[in-house]
Structure formats: structure tokens, C-alpha cells
Short mmCIF file of C-alpha atoms in Angstrom, two decimals:
data_model
loop_
_atom_site.label_atom_id
_atom_site.label_comp_id
_atom_site.label_asym_id
_atom_site.label_seq_id
_atom_site.Cartn_x
_atom_site.Cartn_y
_atom_site.Cartn_z
CA MET A 22 50.14 79.13 98.30
CA THR A 23 50.91 77.11 95.21
CA ASP A 24 54.02 75.34 94.06
CA MET A 25 56.25 77.57 91.99
CA GLY A 26 57.45 77.01 88.44
CA PRO A 27 60.59 78.33 86.74
CA ALA A 28 61.40 81.99 87.39
CA THR A 29 60.51 84.40 84.61
CA GLY A 30 61.27 87.81 86.12
CA PRO A 31 61.12 89.91 89.27
CA LEU A 32 57.86 88.96 90.99
CA SER A 33 56.88 89.96 94.44
CA ILE A 34 53.38 89.72 95.83
CA GLU A 35 51.71 90.48 99.12
CA PRO A 36 52.53 87.91 101.81
CA VAL A 37 50.31 84.84 102.01
CA TRP A 38 49.90 82.51 105.01
CA LEU A 39 50.57 78.81 104.72
CA ASN A 40 48.90 77.41 107.87
CA GLU A 41 47.82 80.66 109.50
CA PRO A 42 48.57 80.64 113.26
CA ARG A 43 45.83 80.73 115.88
CA ARG A 44 46.61 84.39 116.69
CA TRP A 45 48.79 86.87 114.88
CA ARG A 46 49.24 90.61 114.48
CA TRP A 47 51.37 92.77 112.21
CA SER A 48 51.95 96.23 113.65
CA GLY A 49 54.69 98.81 113.31
CA GLY A 50 57.10 96.47 111.52
CA GLU A 51 56.67 93.74 114.14
CA LEU A 52 54.92 90.39 113.75
CA SER A 53 53.64 88.68 116.87
CA LEU A 54 52.03 85.26 116.72
CA SER A 55 51.00 82.22 118.74
CA THR A 56 51.88 78.84 117.26
CA VAL A 57 49.54 75.87 117.09
CA PRO A 58 50.68 72.74 118.99
CA GLY A 59 51.91 70.07 116.60
CA SER A 60 52.83 72.55 113.85
CA HIS A 61 55.92 71.41 111.97
CA PHE A 62 57.83 71.32 108.68
CA TRP A 63 59.72 68.04 108.23
CA ARG A 64 60.01 65.27 105.65
CA ARG A 65 60.80 61.60 106.24
CA THR A 66 64.25 61.55 107.89
CA ARG A 67 64.50 59.48 111.08
CA THR A 68 60.76 59.03 111.73
CA GLY A 69 59.36 58.66 108.23
CA ALA A 70 56.80 61.39 108.99
CA VAL A 71 55.85 64.09 106.52
CA ASN A 72 54.77 67.32 108.21
CA ASP A 73 53.73 70.46 106.37
CA SER A 74 51.71 72.19 109.10
CA GLY A 75 54.12 74.87 110.33
CA HIS A 76 53.28 78.57 110.06
CA PHE A 77 54.79 80.50 107.16
CA LEU A 78 54.04 84.02 105.89
CA GLY A 79 55.55 83.94 102.40
CA THR A 80 56.19 86.63 99.81
CA ARG A 81 56.94 85.36 96.32
CA MET A 82 60.31 86.31 94.83
CA SER A 83 61.64 85.02 91.53
CA ARG A 84 65.17 86.33 91.52
CA GLU A 85 68.10 86.73 93.87
CA PHE A 86 67.34 88.37 97.20
CA THR A 87 68.40 89.05 100.76
CA ALA A 88 65.92 88.55 103.59
CA ALA A 89 66.48 89.35 107.26
CA VAL A 90 64.55 89.35 110.54
CA GLU A 91 65.14 89.41 114.28
CA VAL A 92 63.46 86.80 116.50
CA GLN A 93 62.85 87.27 120.21
CA ALA A 94 64.14 84.12 121.85
CA GLY A 95 61.87 82.86 124.58
CA VAL A 96 61.01 79.98 126.78
CA GLY A 97 60.67 77.02 124.52
CA HIS A 98 59.69 73.39 124.36
CA GLU A 99 61.55 70.72 122.42
CA GLY A 100 61.62 71.57 118.72
CA ASP A 101 60.15 75.09 118.93
CA GLN A 102 61.67 77.26 116.22
CA ALA A 103 61.06 80.72 114.74
CA GLY A 104 62.83 82.49 111.91
CA LEU A 105 62.70 82.44 108.13
CA MET A 106 61.73 80.01 105.42
CA VAL A 107 62.45 79.84 101.70
CA ARG A 108 60.00 77.54 99.96
CA LEU A 109 59.93 76.35 96.37
CA ASP A 110 57.23 73.73 96.97
CA ALA A 111 56.21 71.10 99.55
CA GLU A 112 59.34 69.00 98.89
CA ARG A 113 61.97 71.74 98.45
CA TRP A 114 62.46 74.31 101.17
CA VAL A 115 64.80 75.67 103.85
CA ARG A 116 63.78 76.84 107.32
CA CYS A 117 66.14 78.39 109.83
CA GLY A 118 66.23 80.40 113.03
CA TRP A 119 66.30 80.40 116.79
CA GLU A 120 65.29 77.05 118.23
CA PHE A 121 64.93 75.28 121.54
CA THR A 122 66.26 71.74 121.24
CA GLU A 123 68.19 69.28 123.37
CA GLY A 124 67.36 71.35 126.45
CA GLY A 125 68.89 74.62 125.24
CA HIS A 126 68.84 77.56 122.87
CA GLY A 127 70.44 77.19 119.45
CA PHE A 128 70.36 78.25 115.85
CA GLY A 129 69.17 75.59 113.44
CA THR A 130 68.67 75.09 109.73
CA VAL A 131 66.63 72.38 108.04
CA VAL A 132 67.28 71.87 104.32
CA THR A 133 64.78 69.71 102.44
CA HIS A 134 65.01 68.18 99.00
CA ALA A 135 62.35 65.43 99.35
CA VAL A 136 63.94 64.49 102.72
CA SER A 137 64.98 66.84 105.52
CA ASP A 138 68.40 67.29 107.06
CA TRP A 139 69.19 69.39 110.12
CA SER A 140 72.18 71.37 111.30
CA ARG A 141 72.41 73.12 114.68
CA ALA A 142 74.76 75.51 116.47
CA PRO A 143 74.26 75.87 120.24
CA LEU A 144 74.13 79.45 121.45
CA PRO A 145 76.60 80.35 124.21
CA SER A 146 74.03 82.13 126.34
CA VAL A 147 70.30 82.72 126.53
CA PRO A 148 69.80 85.45 123.93
CA GLU A 149 67.19 88.16 123.93
CA TRP A 150 67.17 88.55 120.13
CA VAL A 151 68.58 86.37 117.36
CA SER A 152 69.09 88.01 113.97
CA LEU A 153 69.11 85.96 110.81
CA ARG A 154 69.85 86.71 107.20
CA LEU A 155 69.30 84.65 104.05
CA THR A 156 70.92 85.49 100.73
CA ARG A 157 69.97 83.70 97.53
CA ARG A 158 72.47 84.00 94.66
CA GLY A 159 72.28 81.60 91.77
CA ASP A 160 71.72 78.10 93.15
CA THR A 161 73.12 78.90 96.62
CA LEU A 162 71.26 79.99 99.74
CA THR A 163 73.53 81.42 102.45
CA VAL A 164 72.28 81.31 106.06
CA GLU A 165 73.80 83.66 108.65
CA TYR A 166 72.90 84.60 112.23
CA ALA A 167 73.93 87.02 114.99
CA VAL A 168 73.07 87.05 118.69
CA ASP A 169 71.91 90.24 120.44
CA GLY A 170 73.38 92.56 117.81
CA GLY A 171 76.73 90.74 117.65
CA VAL A 172 78.86 89.69 114.70
CA TRP A 173 77.26 87.77 111.81
CA GLN A 174 78.18 84.08 111.76
CA LEU A 175 77.95 81.84 108.70
CA HIS A 176 75.77 78.86 109.60
CA ARG A 177 75.27 77.14 106.28
CA GLN A 178 75.33 77.33 102.51
CA ALA A 179 72.72 75.14 100.85
CA TYR A 180 71.71 74.22 97.33
CA LEU A 181 68.45 75.74 96.08
CA PRO A 182 67.69 75.44 92.33
CA ALA A 183 68.13 78.88 90.75
CA GLU A 184 65.52 78.40 88.04
CA PHE A 185 62.58 78.17 90.46
CA ARG A 186 60.64 80.99 92.07
CA ALA A 187 60.56 81.00 95.84
CA TYR A 188 58.36 82.21 98.61
CA VAL A 189 60.33 83.73 101.50
CA GLY A 190 59.25 85.03 104.90
CA PRO A 191 58.77 84.48 108.63
CA MET A 192 58.20 80.93 109.88
CA ALA A 193 57.46 79.20 113.21
CA VAL A 194 56.90 75.61 114.37
CA SER A 195 55.92 73.87 117.63
CA PRO A 196 56.19 70.14 116.92
CA SER A 197 56.00 68.75 120.46
CA GLY A 198 55.00 71.43 122.97
CA PRO A 199 51.85 73.38 123.73
CA GLY A 200 52.75 76.17 121.30
CA PHE A 201 54.41 79.46 122.16
CA ASP A 202 54.11 83.22 121.69
CA LEU A 203 56.83 85.00 119.77
CA ARG A 204 57.81 88.31 118.24
CA LEU A 205 59.69 89.00 115.04
CA ARG A 206 60.90 92.50 114.16
CA ASN A 207 62.86 94.38 111.50
CA TRP A 208 61.67 92.12 108.67
CA SER A 209 63.27 93.07 105.37
CA LEU A 210 63.27 91.57 101.89
CA ARG A 211 65.01 93.08 98.91
CA PRO A 212 66.03 91.87 95.47
CA LEU A 213 69.76 91.85 94.63
#
């Protein structure tokens, strides 16, 4: 996966792994995978560390799009997260999805422009499935989520330069635990 230059038209290519997980399978519209311990996407904030070892299955898109997936929430360790990522290059990306942090289930988004920032919404119960949807229009990326088929909630709107192509697709990280097994279903990606 290479860094992307300015967008020149509607491009979509077959998905490509950045940091392929130890085990994965795509079958019947469902992706199952096992994360590698220590896998993470993070840049500089708080610890000064730069991590670019998380798992990401990206499809290149060069124009506005909507992407969606459902993540099976599971037993997690601190920092485990699974969901979607939009990546322009190693220093500009957004990852979001179900996460296990601070001892509980939540929905989190990390926006990175050279340094990472993090926003989190605790989930009111232990969900079975968390749905997430990303919409890129112009220079804005809108992040929404729903729990167990419920109502869509706006989590965040973030800046993402419109003139650059992006890779978008499923993502997972396990920064501190032994790794975990997860399932993602109903993956969709369509240009607007």
C-alpha cells in the first residue's frame, strides 16, 4: 500500500492488506481475523510513540463515498478495536469502531494529522454487534454508529483533505493484549 497523491477520478481497486493478520478468512460477505499482539495505529500524542502496525484491508477510492460494516463486539483487552479506517498516508488517517478501553465497551475514533487524537463514547450495554458508517463528502468525514440494529448516532465529523485519494476498509488493533478473534459482516463501499 503506497501513499496516495491528489485524486484524479473514480478509482477503486481490489483490497490490499497493510499488516496482514496472523489468520484471516473472507467468506460469504463476512471477514474473520485474529489480531497480532502489539498491533496498533497511533502517532506521537501522550507517549511519543509512532505505531503503524495495525491490520487494515484497504480499497482505494478517489472520490466521495460511503462505507459501512458491522463488528461483533467481544471480550477485549485494553485498547482492542475493530471497525473501519480511511487512510491517505502514514500521517493522515482516521480509524473508528467498537473498542474495549477503560474497562468497558465503547465506540472510538482516532483522527490523525501527523499526531493522533481520540474521542470515545461509552456504550450503555455489552453489544452483540456495532454498526458503523463513514461518509466522505468534500473535506469532511462523518463517523456514525449504531448498537445492535438501533438508531444511528453521530460520533464525529473530521477534516480529511478532499484532494487526496484514500484507502478505506476494515481495520483492527490489539496494542496491549494477547490479540483477539473478531468477525465483521455486511461490508459495503459505494461512491456517492
